[in-house]
Amino acid sequence: MNLPSHIQQHFSQIPEFDLEAFESLEAGNFPTIIRLNPGKLNASPYQGFNIQHEASAFVLNERPNFGNDPLWHAGAYYVQESASMLAGAIAQQVLSHHTQPLVLDLCAAPGGKSTHLASVIHPHGFLVANEVIQSRHSILKENLKKWGSDAVATTQRDPEWFGEQTPHAFDFILVDAPCSGEGLFRRDPKAMEEWSEANVNLCSARQKRIVMDVWGALKPGGFLVYSTCTFNRSENEDNVAFFAEETGAVVVTSQFEFLAPERINAEKTGFRFTPYSGPNEGFFLAVLQKPEESLKSKKMGPAKWTEVKSEKFPSFLSQFSLNERKIIETPVGWVSVPAEFLPLIHHLKPSSWGGILGTMKGKDFIPEETSALLLGFQPENALELDLEWALKFLQGETQLPLSGTQGWKTITYQNVPLGWVKEIGNRMNNYWPKGWRKR
Ligand code: SAM
């Protein structure tokens, strides 16, 4: 790695950072890691080895062409930097005794950590995946839809909205903050050109604002995980000390030391991952707990959705897993949601939902084009395709092998549902979303 002198100088001032080891890395050469979707896959489709803090993750021996793997399009696994998986691993620890955990991923796009959190809390909890920047919403929605949990909604709100409008609501909040990105220099050497001391200061101030603004939304006794993909102390340890000082939070990172014992910092307030000490890029993560105090949670008004009564469910819906779910009518169709969270969801006014099933048209139920990707979906009429045909389906091809019977069919690949087609006469309509089509 060729570091410009001002960055060398900056890194040399970070305690616990080995500048020489960092410079000896090869730019652009980074490991490929996947995390399996436990609702869709129970073994890695590629050869690899496990990482310590996440049993469902595999460091692959080679980088496959994921675009040519229908299982990747089906959300059967997610390609993710391994240190980032510590956030989900910690959520798993702290939420394991909660029966209905409510989780906020405040800075969620493109959704790597959200998909992990969705797995951790499925099916009894609920995840709000928030992304304030409009242009980053479509990729967040796509990744979450492919992951398939109906216990998820996305929102596009400022952190302070949650602090003010959903006080003491969340058991767990992840703030994966926008940062100066020093931990990504190996992967994306161009990021160095955008780096400056002034930007570090700007990021640090913004991170302080974000955490302070959302803090009110955390339940007393609840946990906030703060993370960045940068190395400097001002965005990491110094900010964590600031949060504790300002809010009275207790820094409890050391309770989770067992998850990655070699990565905890000297003062045991945060985990520091460096690309020269494992199969990961740079990452920092700390865990804060809110002290118990009197509960002031806002009473959410009654949910004003129109609920679809189970007597009205068409038989088509028996393919979906609707345990402990309510079905509500929304402008985007019938949506499956965990019953418990309806008032909160109503208050949030989500920008999108995980559990859009489809809609009634006259006497027929028309499935939403991504609903075959939902967890627990058991197709009544599956049309299993081999690799070549599955890729054609993902390209939007309509000349697929016909089953000979009319109506809705679910395309599957290696028995994992992908999407819908409808056979009409001797042709087929392909409902794989146009915006997701493989070129
Ligand atoms: N958690 C994501 C994942 O695992 O895929 C990555 C999140 S990225 C590090 C930080 C996110 O924060 C970006 O999507 C960015 O748009 C968002 N962001 C930027 N400014 C923000 C602000 N002022 N408040 C909240 N989020 C912000």
Coordinates of C-alpha atoms and ligand atoms in Angstrom, one line a residue:
M1 CA 0.0 0.0 0.0
N2 CA 1.4 3.4 -1.0
L3 CA 0.2 5.9 1.6
P4 CA 0.7 9.6 1.1
S5 CA 2.8 11.2 3.8
H6 CA 0.0 13.1 5.5
I7 CA -1.9 9.8 6.0
Q8 CA 1.2 8.0 7.2
Q9 CA 1.7 10.8 9.7
H10 CA -1.9 10.6 10.8
F11 CA -1.8 6.8 11.2
S12 CA 1.5 6.9 13.1
Q13 CA -0.3 8.8 15.9
I14 CA -2.9 6.2 16.5
P15 CA -1.9 3.9 19.4
E16 CA -2.4 0.2 18.7
F17 CA -2.0 0.8 14.9
D18 CA 0.9 -0.9 13.2
L19 CA 1.7 1.3 10.3
E20 CA 4.4 -1.0 8.9
A21 CA 2.0 -4.0 8.8
F22 CA -0.7 -1.9 7.1
E23 CA 1.7 -0.6 4.4
S24 CA 2.9 -4.2 3.7
L25 CA -0.7 -5.1 2.5
E26 CA -1.5 -5.4 -1.1
A27 CA -4.0 -2.7 -2.3
G28 CA -7.2 -4.1 -3.8
N29 CA -6.5 -7.6 -2.4
F30 CA -9.1 -8.4 0.2
P31 CA -10.9 -11.6 1.5
T32 CA -14.3 -12.6 0.3
I33 CA -16.7 -13.6 3.0
I34 CA -20.4 -14.7 2.9
R35 CA -22.9 -15.0 5.7
L36 CA -25.7 -17.6 5.1
N37 CA -29.4 -16.8 5.5
P38 CA -30.4 -19.4 8.0
G39 CA -34.0 -19.4 6.7
K40 CA -32.8 -20.4 3.2
L41 CA -29.5 -22.3 3.4
N42 CA -27.8 -24.5 6.0
A43 CA -24.5 -25.2 4.3
S44 CA -22.1 -22.9 2.4
P45 CA -22.3 -23.3 -1.4
Y46 CA -18.6 -22.5 -1.6
Q47 CA -15.5 -23.9 0.1
G48 CA -14.2 -21.7 2.9
F49 CA -13.4 -21.5 6.6
N50 CA -15.3 -20.1 9.6
I51 CA -14.7 -16.9 11.5
Q52 CA -14.7 -16.8 15.3
H53 CA -17.6 -14.5 16.1
E54 CA -20.1 -15.6 13.5
A55 CA -20.9 -19.3 12.9
S56 CA -22.9 -18.7 9.7
A57 CA -20.0 -16.9 8.0
F58 CA -17.4 -18.4 5.7
V59 CA -14.2 -16.9 4.4
L60 CA -14.1 -18.2 0.8
N61 CA -11.0 -19.8 -0.7
E62 CA -11.8 -18.0 -4.0
R63 CA -14.0 -15.1 -5.1
P64 CA -16.9 -16.5 -7.2
N65 CA -18.9 -14.5 -9.7
F66 CA -21.9 -13.9 -7.4
G67 CA -23.9 -12.4 -10.2
N68 CA -24.0 -15.8 -11.9
D69 CA -25.3 -17.6 -8.8
P70 CA -29.1 -17.7 -8.5
L71 CA -28.7 -18.4 -4.7
W72 CA -27.1 -15.0 -4.3
H73 CA -30.1 -13.3 -6.1
A74 CA -32.4 -15.4 -3.9
G75 CA -30.9 -13.9 -0.7
A76 CA -29.6 -17.2 0.4
Y77 CA -26.4 -15.5 1.5
Y78 CA -25.0 -12.0 1.8
V79 CA -21.4 -11.0 0.9
Q80 CA -20.2 -9.0 3.8
E81 CA -17.0 -7.8 5.4
S82 CA -16.4 -10.1 8.4
A83 CA -15.7 -7.6 11.2
S84 CA -19.1 -6.0 10.5
M85 CA -20.7 -9.3 11.5
L86 CA -19.8 -8.5 15.1
A87 CA -22.7 -6.1 15.3
G88 CA -25.2 -9.0 14.6
A89 CA -23.3 -11.4 16.9
I90 CA -23.6 -8.9 19.8
A91 CA -27.3 -8.4 19.0
Q92 CA -27.7 -12.2 19.2
Q93 CA -26.2 -12.2 22.7
V94 CA -28.2 -9.3 24.2
L95 CA -31.5 -10.1 22.6
S96 CA -31.5 -13.9 23.2
H97 CA -33.7 -13.5 26.3
H98 CA -36.1 -11.0 24.7
T99 CA -39.4 -12.6 23.5
Q100 CA -40.2 -9.7 21.1
P101 CA -37.2 -7.5 20.6
L102 CA -37.6 -4.2 18.8
V103 CA -34.5 -3.2 16.9
L104 CA -33.5 0.0 15.1
D105 CA -30.7 0.0 12.5
L106 CA -30.3 3.8 12.2
C107 CA -27.8 4.0 9.3
A108 CA -28.9 1.0 7.4
A109 CA -28.1 1.2 3.6
P110 CA -27.1 -1.0 1.8
G111 CA -28.3 -3.3 4.4
G112 CA -25.5 -5.8 5.3
K113 CA -26.0 -5.4 9.1
S114 CA -29.8 -5.1 8.7
T115 CA -30.0 -8.5 7.0
H116 CA -28.0 -9.9 9.9
L117 CA -30.2 -8.3 12.5
A118 CA -33.3 -9.5 10.7
S119 CA -32.0 -13.1 11.1
V120 CA -31.2 -12.6 14.7
I121 CA -34.7 -11.5 15.7
H122 CA -36.8 -13.5 13.2
P123 CA -39.6 -14.4 13.7
H124 CA -40.7 -12.9 17.0
G125 CA -39.0 -9.4 16.9
F126 CA -39.2 -6.5 14.6
L127 CA -36.5 -4.5 12.8
V128 CA -36.8 -0.9 11.6
A129 CA -34.1 -0.3 9.0
N130 CA -33.7 3.4 8.6
E131 CA -31.7 5.3 5.9
V132 CA -31.9 9.0 5.7
I133 CA -30.4 9.4 2.2
Q134 CA -33.1 8.8 -0.4
S135 CA -30.8 7.6 -3.2
R136 CA -29.6 4.7 -0.9
H137 CA -33.1 3.4 -0.3
S138 CA -33.6 1.2 -3.3
I139 CA -30.6 -1.0 -2.6
L140 CA -31.6 -1.3 1.1
K141 CA -35.1 -2.4 0.1
E142 CA -33.8 -4.8 -2.5
N143 CA -31.4 -6.5 -0.1
L144 CA -34.0 -6.8 2.7
K145 CA -36.7 -8.1 0.3
K146 CA -34.3 -10.8 -0.9
W147 CA -33.4 -11.7 2.7
G148 CA -37.1 -12.4 3.1
S149 CA -38.1 -11.4 6.6
D150 CA -41.6 -10.0 7.1
A151 CA -40.6 -8.6 10.5
V152 CA -38.9 -5.6 8.9
A153 CA -39.9 -2.1 7.7
T154 CA -37.8 0.6 6.2
T155 CA -38.0 4.3 7.0
Q156 CA -36.3 7.4 5.8
R157 CA -36.0 9.6 8.9
D158 CA -33.5 11.9 10.7
P159 CA -32.1 10.4 13.9
E160 CA -33.8 13.1 16.0
W161 CA -37.2 12.0 14.7
F162 CA -36.7 8.6 16.6
G163 CA -35.3 10.4 19.7
E164 CA -38.4 12.6 19.8
Q165 CA -41.2 10.4 18.3
T166 CA -40.4 7.0 19.6
P167 CA -39.0 7.6 23.1
H168 CA -37.8 4.5 25.0
A169 CA -39.1 2.2 22.3
F170 CA -36.1 0.2 21.1
D171 CA -34.4 -2.7 22.9
F172 CA -31.4 -2.4 20.6
I173 CA -30.1 0.4 18.3
L174 CA -27.3 0.0 15.9
V175 CA -25.5 3.2 14.8
D176 CA -23.2 2.2 12.0
A177 CA -22.1 5.7 11.5
P178 CA -21.0 7.5 8.4
C179 CA -17.2 7.9 8.9
S180 CA -13.9 8.9 7.2
G181 CA -13.5 5.3 6.0
E182 CA -9.8 4.7 6.8
G183 CA -10.6 1.0 7.2
L184 CA -11.6 0.7 3.6
F185 CA -8.3 2.0 2.1
R186 CA -7.0 -1.4 1.2
R187 CA -10.3 -2.4 -0.5
D188 CA -10.8 1.0 -2.2
P189 CA -7.4 2.8 -2.5
K190 CA -9.2 5.8 -4.2
A191 CA -10.9 6.5 -0.8
M192 CA -7.5 7.9 0.3
E193 CA -8.0 10.8 -2.1
E194 CA -11.0 11.9 -0.3
W195 CA -9.4 11.6 3.1
S196 CA -8.5 14.8 5.1
E197 CA -8.0 15.7 8.7
A198 CA -10.8 18.2 8.3
N199 CA -13.2 15.4 7.2
V200 CA -12.2 13.3 10.2
N201 CA -13.3 16.3 12.4
L202 CA -16.5 16.7 10.5
C203 CA -17.3 13.0 10.7
S204 CA -16.6 13.0 14.4
A205 CA -18.9 15.9 15.1
R206 CA -21.7 14.4 12.9
Q207 CA -21.4 11.0 14.7
K208 CA -21.8 12.8 18.1
R209 CA -24.9 14.5 16.8
I210 CA -26.4 11.3 15.4
V211 CA -26.0 9.3 18.6
M212 CA -27.2 12.1 20.9
D213 CA -30.2 12.7 18.6
V214 CA -31.3 9.0 18.7
W215 CA -30.4 8.3 22.3
G216 CA -33.9 9.0 23.6
A217 CA -35.3 6.2 21.5
L218 CA -33.4 3.5 23.4
K219 CA -35.2 1.7 26.3
P220 CA -33.7 2.0 29.7
G221 CA -31.6 -1.1 30.1
G222 CA -31.3 -1.3 26.2
F223 CA -28.1 -1.5 24.2
L224 CA -26.7 0.8 21.6
V225 CA -23.9 -0.5 19.3
Y226 CA -21.8 2.2 17.8
S227 CA -19.5 1.3 14.9
T228 CA -17.4 2.9 12.2
C229 CA -15.0 1.6 9.6
T230 CA -12.2 3.9 10.5
F231 CA -9.1 3.8 12.7
N232 CA -8.6 7.2 14.3
R233 CA -9.5 7.7 18.0
S234 CA -11.5 10.8 17.5
E235 CA -14.3 9.0 15.6
N236 CA -13.9 5.9 17.9
E237 CA -12.8 5.8 21.5
D238 CA -13.1 9.6 22.0
N239 CA -16.6 9.6 20.8
V240 CA -17.6 6.6 23.0
A241 CA -16.2 8.5 26.0
F242 CA -18.2 11.5 24.9
F243 CA -21.4 9.5 24.6
A244 CA -20.9 7.9 28.1
E245 CA -20.2 11.3 29.6
E246 CA -23.2 13.1 28.0
T247 CA -25.8 10.4 28.5
G248 CA -24.7 8.5 31.6
A249 CA -24.5 5.3 29.4
V250 CA -22.3 2.5 30.7
V251 CA -19.7 1.2 28.2
V252 CA -20.2 -2.6 28.3
T253 CA -18.0 -3.7 25.4
S254 CA -15.9 -5.9 27.6
Q255 CA -18.9 -8.1 28.4
F256 CA -18.6 -9.3 24.8
E257 CA -14.8 -9.7 24.7
F258 CA -15.2 -13.5 24.4
L259 CA -16.6 -13.0 20.9
A260 CA -13.3 -11.6 19.5
P261 CA -10.8 -11.6 22.4
E262 CA -7.8 -10.6 20.3
R263 CA -9.6 -7.5 18.9
I264 CA -10.5 -5.6 22.1
N265 CA -8.6 -2.4 22.6
A266 CA -6.2 -1.8 25.5
E267 CA -8.8 0.1 27.6
K268 CA -11.5 -2.5 26.7
T269 CA -14.0 0.1 25.5
G270 CA -14.1 -1.1 21.9
F271 CA -13.2 -3.7 19.4
R272 CA -10.6 -2.7 16.8
F273 CA -10.2 -4.7 13.6
T274 CA -7.3 -4.1 11.3
P275 CA -6.8 -5.8 7.9
Y276 CA -3.3 -7.0 8.8
S277 CA -4.6 -9.1 11.7
G278 CA -7.3 -11.2 10.2
P279 CA -9.6 -11.7 7.2
N280 CA -11.4 -8.4 7.5
E281 CA -11.1 -4.7 6.7
G282 CA -10.8 -1.9 9.3
F283 CA -13.7 -1.6 11.8
F284 CA -14.4 -0.3 15.3
L285 CA -17.3 -1.3 17.5
A286 CA -18.4 -0.4 21.0
V287 CA -21.4 -1.3 23.1
L288 CA -23.2 1.1 25.4
Q289 CA -26.0 0.3 27.8
K290 CA -28.6 2.8 28.9
P291 CA -29.0 2.9 32.7
E292 CA -32.4 1.9 34.1
E293 CA -34.6 4.9 34.7
S294 CA -38.3 5.6 34.9
L295 CA -40.0 4.5 31.7
K296 CA -41.4 7.4 29.7
S297 CA -42.3 5.5 26.6
K298 CA -44.9 7.2 24.4
K299 CA -48.2 5.6 24.2
M300 CA -48.7 4.9 20.5
G301 CA -52.2 5.5 19.3
P302 CA -54.2 2.6 18.0
A303 CA -53.2 1.2 14.7
K304 CA -55.5 2.4 12.0
W305 CA -54.8 -0.2 9.4
T306 CA -57.6 -2.2 7.9
E307 CA -57.0 -5.7 8.9
V308 CA -57.9 -8.6 6.6
K309 CA -59.8 -11.1 8.6
S310 CA -58.6 -14.7 8.3
E311 CA -62.0 -15.8 7.0
K312 CA -61.2 -13.7 3.9
F313 CA -57.8 -15.3 3.2
P314 CA -57.8 -17.0 -0.2
S315 CA -56.3 -20.5 -0.2
F316 CA -53.3 -19.1 -2.2
L317 CA -52.1 -17.6 1.2
S318 CA -51.6 -21.1 2.7
Q319 CA -48.2 -21.1 1.0
F320 CA -46.9 -18.3 3.3
S321 CA -45.8 -18.7 6.9
L322 CA -48.3 -16.5 8.8
N323 CA -47.9 -17.6 12.4
E324 CA -48.5 -14.8 14.8
R325 CA -49.1 -12.5 11.9
K326 CA -51.8 -10.0 11.0
I327 CA -52.5 -9.1 7.5
I328 CA -53.2 -5.4 6.8
E329 CA -54.3 -3.6 3.7
T330 CA -51.9 -0.9 2.5
P331 CA -51.6 1.0 -0.7
V332 CA -48.9 -1.5 -1.8
G333 CA -51.1 -4.5 -1.1
W334 CA -51.7 -7.0 1.7
V335 CA -48.8 -7.0 4.1
S336 CA -48.0 -9.6 6.7
V337 CA -46.7 -8.1 10.0
P338 CA -46.1 -9.4 13.5
A339 CA -49.3 -8.6 15.4
E340 CA -47.5 -7.1 18.4
F341 CA -45.9 -4.3 16.6
L342 CA -48.9 -2.8 14.7
P343 CA -49.2 0.4 16.7
L344 CA -45.5 1.2 16.4
I345 CA -45.5 0.5 12.7
H346 CA -48.5 2.7 12.2
H347 CA -46.7 5.5 14.0
L348 CA -43.5 5.0 11.9
K349 CA -45.3 5.3 8.5
P350 CA -42.7 3.0 6.8
S351 CA -41.4 3.7 3.3
S352 CA -41.5 0.0 2.6
W353 CA -42.3 -3.4 4.2
G354 CA -40.7 -6.7 4.4
G355 CA -43.9 -8.7 4.2
I356 CA -45.8 -7.5 1.1
L357 CA -47.7 -10.6 0.0
G358 CA -49.8 -9.4 -3.0
T359 CA -53.2 -8.1 -3.6
M360 CA -56.8 -9.3 -4.4
K361 CA -58.1 -8.6 -7.9
G362 CA -61.7 -9.6 -8.1
K363 CA -61.7 -13.2 -6.8
D364 CA -58.0 -13.8 -7.6
F365 CA -55.0 -13.2 -5.4
I366 CA -52.1 -11.7 -7.4
P367 CA -48.8 -12.3 -5.6
E368 CA -46.4 -9.4 -5.2
E369 CA -43.4 -10.1 -7.5
T370 CA -40.9 -10.6 -4.6
S371 CA -43.2 -12.5 -2.2
A372 CA -41.8 -15.9 -3.2
L373 CA -38.5 -14.7 -1.4
L374 CA -40.3 -14.5 2.0
L375 CA -38.9 -16.8 4.7
G376 CA -41.0 -19.9 5.3
F377 CA -42.7 -19.6 1.9
Q378 CA -43.6 -23.2 0.7
P379 CA -44.5 -23.1 -3.0
E380 CA -47.6 -25.1 -4.0
N381 CA -46.5 -25.2 -7.6
A382 CA -42.8 -25.1 -7.9
L383 CA -40.9 -25.1 -11.2
E384 CA -37.4 -26.1 -10.4
L385 CA -34.8 -24.8 -12.9
D386 CA -31.2 -25.7 -13.5
L387 CA -28.5 -23.1 -13.5
E388 CA -28.8 -22.1 -17.1
W389 CA -32.6 -21.7 -17.0
A390 CA -32.5 -20.0 -13.6
L391 CA -30.1 -17.4 -14.9
K392 CA -32.4 -16.9 -17.9
F393 CA -35.4 -16.4 -15.5
L394 CA -33.3 -13.7 -13.7
Q395 CA -32.7 -12.0 -17.0
G396 CA -36.4 -11.7 -17.6
E397 CA -36.7 -14.5 -20.2
T398 CA -40.3 -15.6 -20.9
Q399 CA -39.4 -18.7 -23.1
L400 CA -38.8 -21.0 -20.1
P401 CA -39.6 -24.7 -20.0
L402 CA -43.4 -24.9 -19.6
S403 CA -44.9 -27.1 -17.0
G404 CA -48.0 -27.8 -19.0
T405 CA -50.4 -26.5 -16.4
Q406 CA -51.9 -23.0 -16.4
G407 CA -51.5 -20.4 -13.7
W408 CA -49.0 -19.2 -11.1
K409 CA -45.7 -21.2 -10.6
T410 CA -42.8 -20.5 -8.3
I411 CA -39.4 -20.7 -9.9
T412 CA -37.0 -22.4 -7.6
Y413 CA -33.3 -23.1 -7.9
Q414 CA -31.8 -25.9 -5.7
N415 CA -35.2 -25.8 -4.1
V416 CA -34.8 -22.2 -2.9
P417 CA -37.7 -20.0 -4.2
L418 CA -36.7 -17.2 -6.5
G419 CA -39.9 -15.7 -8.0
W420 CA -43.1 -16.0 -9.9
V421 CA -44.1 -16.8 -13.4
K422 CA -47.6 -17.3 -14.8
E423 CA -48.3 -19.8 -17.5
I424 CA -51.0 -18.6 -19.9
G425 CA -51.6 -20.8 -22.9
N426 CA -48.2 -21.7 -24.3
R427 CA -46.4 -18.6 -23.0
M428 CA -45.2 -17.4 -19.7
N429 CA -45.2 -14.1 -17.9
N430 CA -42.0 -13.5 -15.9
Y431 CA -42.5 -11.5 -12.7
W432 CA -38.9 -11.1 -11.6
P433 CA -38.7 -7.4 -10.8
K434 CA -37.5 -5.4 -13.8
G435 CA -35.1 -3.3 -11.8
W436 CA -33.3 -6.4 -10.5
R437 CA -32.9 -8.1 -13.9
K438 CA -29.5 -9.6 -14.6
R439 CA -27.9 -8.1 -17.6
Ligands
SAM1 N1 -25.0 -0.3 8.1 C1 -24.7 -0.3 6.6 C2 -24.4 -1.7 6.2 O1 -24.0 -2.5 7.0 O2 -24.7 -2.1 5.0 C3 -23.7 0.7 6.2 C4 -23.9 2.1 6.7 S1 -22.8 3.3 6.2 C5 -21.4 3.0 7.1 C6 -23.4 4.7 6.9 C7 -24.8 5.2 6.5 O3 -25.2 6.4 7.2 C8 -24.9 5.6 5.0 O4 -25.9 4.8 4.4 C9 -25.3 7.0 5.0 O5 -26.2 7.4 4.0 C10 -26.0 7.2 6.4 N2 -25.9 8.6 6.9 C11 -25.2 9.6 6.3 N3 -25.5 10.8 7.0 C12 -26.3 10.4 8.0 C13 -26.9 11.1 9.1 N4 -26.7 12.4 9.3 N5 -27.7 10.5 10.0 C14 -27.9 9.1 9.8 N6 -27.4 8.4 8.8 C15 -26.6 9.0 7.9

